[in-house]
Amino acid sequence: GFEVVGLERSKLMHEVSKKKWTKLPDSVKKRVVFIHGEYAEILKNKTHQFGAAIFMGNALSHNPYNHKRLLEAVN
């Protein structure tokens, strides 16, 4: 029942995500969105609140110089 927003900096991984999204059932597709871009830029322009944030893979380690700003944006 969650609405999910996936953020991805890598164009390649964003394309992989979109391809996998096409194979999801319609009931899930309507609750999942993938956005490509820089995390902090996307988050500073967010228009709604999030109930939770999960950083997967290397999301934070690939942001060694702005990880604090990224976490503040999510908060």
PDB file of C-alpha atoms in Angstrom:
ATOM      1  CA  GLY A   1       0.000   0.000   0.000  1.00  0.00           C
ATOM      2  CA  PHE A   2       3.004   2.346  -0.042  1.00  0.00           C
ATOM      3  CA  GLU A   3       3.612   5.013  -2.643  1.00  0.00           C
ATOM      4  CA  VAL A   4       7.257   4.755  -3.674  1.00  0.00           C
ATOM      5  CA  VAL A   5       9.561   7.323  -5.279  1.00  0.00           C
ATOM      6  CA  GLY A   6      12.896   5.978  -6.488  1.00  0.00           C
ATOM      7  CA  LEU A   7      15.676   8.522  -7.027  1.00  0.00           C
ATOM      8  CA  GLU A   8      18.679   7.622  -9.177  1.00  0.00           C
ATOM      9  CA  ARG A   9      21.720   9.635 -10.271  1.00  0.00           C
ATOM     10  CA  SER A  10      22.910   7.102 -12.829  1.00  0.00           C
ATOM     11  CA  LYS A  11      21.196   7.325 -16.226  1.00  0.00           C
ATOM     12  CA  LEU A  12      21.929   3.636 -16.843  1.00  0.00           C
ATOM     13  CA  MET A  13      20.390   2.494 -13.557  1.00  0.00           C
ATOM     14  CA  HIS A  14      17.413   4.787 -14.116  1.00  0.00           C
ATOM     15  CA  GLU A  15      16.790   3.114 -17.492  1.00  0.00           C
ATOM     16  CA  VAL A  16      17.088  -0.345 -15.888  1.00  0.00           C
ATOM     17  CA  SER A  17      14.539   0.694 -13.245  1.00  0.00           C
ATOM     18  CA  LYS A  18      12.099   1.978 -15.863  1.00  0.00           C
ATOM     19  CA  LYS A  19      12.431  -1.255 -17.837  1.00  0.00           C
ATOM     20  CA  LYS A  20      11.670  -3.344 -14.725  1.00  0.00           C
ATOM     21  CA  TRP A  21       8.754  -1.022 -13.905  1.00  0.00           C
ATOM     22  CA  THR A  22       7.064  -1.952 -17.204  1.00  0.00           C
ATOM     23  CA  LYS A  23       6.855  -5.571 -16.010  1.00  0.00           C
ATOM     24  CA  LEU A  24       5.093  -4.727 -12.733  1.00  0.00           C
ATOM     25  CA  PRO A  25       1.356  -5.324 -12.302  1.00  0.00           C
ATOM     26  CA  ASP A  26      -0.747  -2.217 -12.991  1.00  0.00           C
ATOM     27  CA  SER A  27      -1.816  -2.096  -9.330  1.00  0.00           C
ATOM     28  CA  VAL A  28       1.841  -1.604  -8.348  1.00  0.00           C
ATOM     29  CA  LYS A  29       2.830   0.631 -11.289  1.00  0.00           C
ATOM     30  CA  LYS A  30       0.427   3.361 -10.219  1.00  0.00           C
ATOM     31  CA  ARG A  31       2.212   3.610  -6.840  1.00  0.00           C
ATOM     32  CA  VAL A  32       5.841   3.567  -8.075  1.00  0.00           C
ATOM     33  CA  VAL A  33       7.690   6.473  -9.705  1.00  0.00           C
ATOM     34  CA  PHE A  34      11.357   6.716 -10.715  1.00  0.00           C
ATOM     35  CA  ILE A  35      13.110  10.083 -11.028  1.00  0.00           C
ATOM     36  CA  HIS A  36      16.548  10.655 -12.552  1.00  0.00           C
ATOM     37  CA  GLY A  37      18.852  13.383 -11.270  1.00  0.00           C
ATOM     38  CA  GLU A  38      20.996  14.607  -8.390  1.00  0.00           C
ATOM     39  CA  TYR A  39      19.459  13.588  -5.059  1.00  0.00           C
ATOM     40  CA  ALA A  40      19.858  16.920  -3.264  1.00  0.00           C
ATOM     41  CA  GLU A  41      18.429  18.877  -6.229  1.00  0.00           C
ATOM     42  CA  ILE A  42      15.406  16.596  -6.510  1.00  0.00           C
ATOM     43  CA  LEU A  43      14.759  16.649  -2.776  1.00  0.00           C
ATOM     44  CA  LYS A  44      15.015  20.426  -2.389  1.00  0.00           C
ATOM     45  CA  ASN A  45      12.145  20.739  -4.899  1.00  0.00           C
ATOM     46  CA  LYS A  46       9.937  18.061  -3.332  1.00  0.00           C
ATOM     47  CA  THR A  47       6.280  18.992  -3.094  1.00  0.00           C
ATOM     48  CA  HIS A  48       5.155  16.492  -0.469  1.00  0.00           C
ATOM     49  CA  GLN A  49       6.405  14.813   2.682  1.00  0.00           C
ATOM     50  CA  PHE A  50       7.818  11.294   2.801  1.00  0.00           C
ATOM     51  CA  GLY A  51       6.936   8.764   5.485  1.00  0.00           C
ATOM     52  CA  ALA A  52      10.312   7.024   5.220  1.00  0.00           C
ATOM     53  CA  ALA A  53      13.583   7.051   3.306  1.00  0.00           C
ATOM     54  CA  ILE A  54      15.679   4.011   2.455  1.00  0.00           C
ATOM     55  CA  PHE A  55      19.138   4.452   0.956  1.00  0.00           C
ATOM     56  CA  MET A  56      20.039   1.369  -1.051  1.00  0.00           C
ATOM     57  CA  GLY A  57      23.281   0.262  -2.590  1.00  0.00           C
ATOM     58  CA  ASN A  58      25.965   2.939  -2.605  1.00  0.00           C
ATOM     59  CA  ALA A  59      23.701   5.997  -2.413  1.00  0.00           C
ATOM     60  CA  LEU A  60      25.540   7.597   0.492  1.00  0.00           C
ATOM     61  CA  SER A  61      29.038   6.410  -0.333  1.00  0.00           C
ATOM     62  CA  HIS A  62      28.689   7.971  -3.796  1.00  0.00           C
ATOM     63  CA  ASN A  63      27.970  11.292  -2.081  1.00  0.00           C
ATOM     64  CA  PRO A  64      30.950  11.626   0.281  1.00  0.00           C
ATOM     65  CA  TYR A  65      31.023  15.429   0.202  1.00  0.00           C
ATOM     66  CA  ASN A  66      27.353  16.229   0.466  1.00  0.00           C
ATOM     67  CA  HIS A  67      25.913  13.296   2.426  1.00  0.00           C
ATOM     68  CA  LYS A  68      24.949  15.564   5.336  1.00  0.00           C
ATOM     69  CA  ARG A  69      23.100  17.943   3.020  1.00  0.00           C
ATOM     70  CA  LEU A  70      21.402  14.956   1.395  1.00  0.00           C
ATOM     71  CA  LEU A  71      20.245  13.585   4.746  1.00  0.00           C
ATOM     72  CA  GLU A  72      18.970  17.025   5.778  1.00  0.00           C
ATOM     73  CA  ALA A  73      17.009  17.296   2.516  1.00  0.00           C
ATOM     74  CA  VAL A  74      15.373  13.928   3.150  1.00  0.00           C
ATOM     75  CA  ASN A  75      14.585  14.858   6.730  1.00  0.00           C
TER      76      ASN A  75
END
